[in-house]
Every structure is written in C-alpha cells, then in structure tokens.
Coordinates of C-alpha atoms in Angstrom, one line a residue:
X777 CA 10.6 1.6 -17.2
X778 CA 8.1 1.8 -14.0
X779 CA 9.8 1.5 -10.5
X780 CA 7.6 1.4 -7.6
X781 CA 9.9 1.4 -4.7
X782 CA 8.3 1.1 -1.1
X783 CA 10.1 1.8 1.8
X784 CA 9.7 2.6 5.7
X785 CA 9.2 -1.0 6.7
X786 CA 10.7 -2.7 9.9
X787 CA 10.2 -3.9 13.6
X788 CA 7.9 -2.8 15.7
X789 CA 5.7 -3.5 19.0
X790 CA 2.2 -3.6 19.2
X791 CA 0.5 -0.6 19.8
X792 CA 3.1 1.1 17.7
X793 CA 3.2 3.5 14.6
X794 CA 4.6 3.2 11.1
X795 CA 4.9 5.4 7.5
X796 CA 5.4 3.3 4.4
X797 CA 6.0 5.0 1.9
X798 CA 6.3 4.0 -2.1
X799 CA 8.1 6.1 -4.5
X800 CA 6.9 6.2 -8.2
X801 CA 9.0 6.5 -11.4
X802 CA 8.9 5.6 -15.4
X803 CA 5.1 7.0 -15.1
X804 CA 2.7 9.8 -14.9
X805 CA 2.2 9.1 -11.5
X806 CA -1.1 11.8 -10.9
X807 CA -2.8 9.6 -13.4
X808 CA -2.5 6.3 -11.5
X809 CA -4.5 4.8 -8.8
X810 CA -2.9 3.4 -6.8
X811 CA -3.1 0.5 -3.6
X812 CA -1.3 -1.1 -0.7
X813 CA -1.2 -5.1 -0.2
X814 CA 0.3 -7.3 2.3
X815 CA 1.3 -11.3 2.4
X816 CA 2.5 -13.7 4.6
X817 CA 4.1 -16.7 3.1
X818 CA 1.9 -19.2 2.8
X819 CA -1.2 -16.6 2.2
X820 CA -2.9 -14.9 -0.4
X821 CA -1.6 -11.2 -0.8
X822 CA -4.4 -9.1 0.3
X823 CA -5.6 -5.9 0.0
X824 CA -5.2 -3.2 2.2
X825 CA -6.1 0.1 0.8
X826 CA -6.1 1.9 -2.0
X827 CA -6.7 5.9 -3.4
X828 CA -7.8 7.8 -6.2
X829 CA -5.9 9.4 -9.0
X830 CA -6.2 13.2 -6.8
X831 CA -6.4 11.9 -3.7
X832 CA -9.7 12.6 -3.3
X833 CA -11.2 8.7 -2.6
X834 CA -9.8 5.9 -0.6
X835 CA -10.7 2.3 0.6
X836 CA -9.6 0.7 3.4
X837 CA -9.9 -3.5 4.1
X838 CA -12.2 -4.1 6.8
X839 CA -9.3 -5.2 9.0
X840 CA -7.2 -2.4 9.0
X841 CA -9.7 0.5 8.8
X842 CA -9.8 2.7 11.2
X843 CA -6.3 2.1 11.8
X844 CA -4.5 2.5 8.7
X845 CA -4.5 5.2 6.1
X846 CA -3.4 5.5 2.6
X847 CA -2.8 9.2 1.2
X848 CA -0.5 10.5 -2.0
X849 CA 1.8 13.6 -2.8
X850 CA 1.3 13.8 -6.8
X851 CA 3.9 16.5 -6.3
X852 CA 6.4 14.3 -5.0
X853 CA 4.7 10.8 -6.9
X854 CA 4.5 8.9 -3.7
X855 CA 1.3 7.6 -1.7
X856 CA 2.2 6.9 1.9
X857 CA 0.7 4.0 4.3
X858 CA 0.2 5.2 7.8
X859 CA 0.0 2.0 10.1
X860 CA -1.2 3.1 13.8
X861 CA -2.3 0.9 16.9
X862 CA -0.2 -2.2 15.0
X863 CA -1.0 -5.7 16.0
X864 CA 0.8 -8.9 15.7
X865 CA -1.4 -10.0 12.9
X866 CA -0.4 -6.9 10.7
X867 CA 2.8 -8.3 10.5
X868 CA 3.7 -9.1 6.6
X869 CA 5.6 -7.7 2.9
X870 CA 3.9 -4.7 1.9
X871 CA 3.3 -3.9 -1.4
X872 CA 2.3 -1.1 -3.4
X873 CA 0.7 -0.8 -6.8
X874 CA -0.6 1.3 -9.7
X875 CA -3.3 0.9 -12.3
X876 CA -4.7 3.8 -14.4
X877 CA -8.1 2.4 -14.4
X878 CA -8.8 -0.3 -11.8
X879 CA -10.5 0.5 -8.6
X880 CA -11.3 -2.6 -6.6
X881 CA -9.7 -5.2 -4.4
X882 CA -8.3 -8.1 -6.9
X883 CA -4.4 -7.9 -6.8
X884 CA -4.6 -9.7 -10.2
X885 CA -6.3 -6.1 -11.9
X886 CA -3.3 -4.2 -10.7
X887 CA -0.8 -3.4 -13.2
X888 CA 2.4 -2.5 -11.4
X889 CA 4.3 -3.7 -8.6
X890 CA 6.7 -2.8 -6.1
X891 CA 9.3 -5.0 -4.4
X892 CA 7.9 -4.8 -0.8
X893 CA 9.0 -3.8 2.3
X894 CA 8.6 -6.0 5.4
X895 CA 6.8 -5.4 8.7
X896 CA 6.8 -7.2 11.8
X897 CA 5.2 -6.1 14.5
X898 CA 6.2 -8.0 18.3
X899 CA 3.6 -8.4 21.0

C-alpha cells in the first residue's frame, strides 16, 4: 500500500532553519506530484507548496514564499521542505501529499497522505 512518511519536524526559535522531509513507498514515486500542507487545530489545513513530477515546477503559498522551499530526489522517492527565517506563525502538523494529476491548492484533489510531523517554532 502507499506510505508517505514525513519526518524532520520539531522545536525551533524564530529566525531558525528546518528540513522536512517525506519518504514515499507502495508507488511510482517519479510519477507523482506531490505538495506540503500545514494545520493548526482549529484551522483549515493549508497549502504550502507543491512540485512537479521532475522537479522541474514548484509553487509556493504566498506566506511562506520566499522562505520556504519544496524540492524532490526521484532517486531516493522523497521531496524535502526547507523552512528558513521560521516565525511563530509557521508553527503547525506538516503534511505531505501525492496526486498523479492534480496541480493546484485544494487539499481535497490530493490523493495521498502522510501522517504529519509537528513544528513549533518559539519567539
């Protein structure tokens, strides 16, 4: 079956750096796009970023551009999250996903999941 594992989460301060990263298995993980989301209880999960099947195209939410990046080792079937210049607000579950055909912002289009892995950044 399809595991998306994610991984790398944890406390922080703000200002600080993190790499999430989200293992893939049970699929054919080069032919997958695949996306980052984040929730707070209480909230909507939202979307973060997401990349293209080669790695070629990404997307980042207007709130976290320019400091976060998504990018993906088919070789290794894992896409990263790098989280730089964190902020209190940043704090959340992260979650990964994979859909073979969906490239957009609705968490409801994305077929997979991960379990998430929490963040919490201090100020």
């Amino acid at each position: 079956q399809v595991q998306l594992v994610e991984s790398g989460g944890g406390l922080v301060q703000a200002g600080d750096s993190l790499r999430l990263s989200c293992a893939a298995s049970g699929l054919t993980f080069r032919t997958y796009i695949m996306g980052w989301f984040r929730q707070n209880p209480g909230k909507e999960r939202e979307f973060v970023a997401r990349i293209s099947k080669s790695g070629g195209s990404t997307a980042e939410a207007d709130s976290v551009k320019g400091r976060f990046t998504i990018s993906r080792d088919n070789a290794k079937n894992t896409v990263y999250l790098h989280l730089n210049s964190l902020k209190p607000e940043d704090t959340a579950v992260y979650y990964c996903a994979a859909d073979k055909t969906y490239w957009g912002t609705s968490r409801g289009s994305y077929h997979y999941w991960g379990q998430g892995t929490q963040v919490t950044v201090s100020s």
